[in-house]
Amino acid sequence: MAAFWQQRGRRQEHGGLGGVIDGLGSVFDVLLANARLVLGVSGAAVLAIATLAVKRLIDRATSPRDEGDPKAEQKTLEETWQDLALIKTTPKPPKKQRREDLSEPLLSPARPLVPGEAQDPRACSAPLGAPRVKSSPLRCLTLQERLLSHHSSRLAVPEIQVSLVPQLARSISTQLQNFLRSKCPELPFGRLFLSGALLDGLEVLAADHIHLMLPVVLDAGLWSLISGEDTVVRNPQYWMIKRVDLGYFPRGCSPWDRFMVGRYLSSNVLNETLHKMLVASINWPAIGGLLGCVIHPVVASRELKLEVKHDQVELSITLFPVVEMEDKVLLAVPPEGLVENLWLESFYRAEVSKVKELDAGDSGARQRCLRILNGVCRSHPTLHKLGGSPVTHVILHLSDSGSDWAEESLADRFQQVLEELVACLEKGVLPSYFNPKINLFSGLLEEEIDEMGFVLYRAMSVPELLL
């Protein structure tokens, strides 16, 4: 009876657990048969080793042990640890590449294929089902191409501003001219006219400011010029306008005598008088309603400035009283400080005229280079004080050195201007093209010079940083 139950137990053991083992074996066989297609060669090898080890563990656990062999259980344990070690020491398949890893640079670039050299087919093999993407060669733009593209696409002023801003500014100047004639008929103001880079084709990015010039007509027999070098400021860029022959023509003979301080025509007194008129005497809401805009005089500014808001543009207009005597153009822009009788000499008209004359003579790209650099300085928070006259005078100095300014040499000239600016900033001196005694950097702080020099020094090796 005992033998019967022992045989029945063995049949149930073989019939139950054995059936399960046979089922697992068939599953492993199916996995191994399809592993190469799913996991590749290396993945299938790893799976085969792991499966073999597991099957050996199951076989040892279910096979009848020899009761007469006392080392059978110990041997089974030792072989089991060996099988587990085999699984742990099996090399892992390569990790599947993630999407974010595709943006990481390779450790070493692929060696270009030499013509006539046989290519390893394994290097060209692609995974099954992977779409083939037609690669297009990357094209690196040269500095010349980037400058031309930058000039044509990013510096252009919107057409609506080009047409509307001068028209709006002329309408405002007409209203201001009529007011001055009715309010101050005894003062011989000349006809107001517009000035600025927009009218000369040198404006970039946006036409949001323009200058309105108010001529102050003086009798040359009653006034004369004194250079700033001969005054306490020792600055040749400024001039004083002195009243002469007071013994023969006493005070009051000139309508401008009311603006004198001592014996000099004071730019500060004239500006203060005009500022009061702009702020308190002119009905700007009525003029703005007539012109379809809103006009506000800037009260807190030392300059004579108007802020204009239109549906399509926002404009800043700065009024400059100007005196033209002895081939000099003097603006009522006194320096900050106690000296209030000084007039600033302006070279803007001569700068623009000279640049256009040189370009017309050799079909040069000076104006294009100037527009690019003005755009760079205007958009860069550190370089904004370099735009305009300093860049123009550097270009004029380089033009005297016999450099080639053809359009094909734009990149070379652009880098040369940067190098010249850095050299001038290192010395802290940029001589005026029209008067070498004038230092165009004299109004800059030492910290500003250092910051601008650092930015341009970096751009000398990589000019694209400025574009």
XYZ file of N, CA and C in Angstrom, residues 76 116 120 123 213 236 241 295 297 337:
30
model
N 24.387 20.362 -6.068
C 23.334 21.127 -6.732
C 23.447 22.601 -6.372
N 37.351 55.545 -54.264
C 37.997 54.310 -54.678
C 38.202 53.326 -53.555
N 33.042 49.313 -45.772
C 32.604 48.175 -44.971
C 31.086 48.135 -44.977
N 29.236 48.982 -41.765
C 29.135 50.376 -41.364
C 27.938 51.050 -42.000
N 15.842 121.353 -37.337
C 16.847 122.409 -37.215
C 16.189 123.782 -37.355
N 38.385 122.131 -28.522
C 38.218 122.708 -29.870
C 36.898 122.346 -30.533
N 30.215 132.590 -29.421
C 29.781 133.621 -30.373
C 29.786 134.960 -29.625
N 0.724 114.933 -29.421
C 2.045 115.550 -29.291
C 2.228 116.001 -27.847
N 5.280 117.779 -25.366
C 6.657 118.249 -25.128
C 7.238 117.578 -23.889
N 27.547 121.577 -17.066
C 28.458 122.315 -16.191
C 28.036 123.767 -16.077
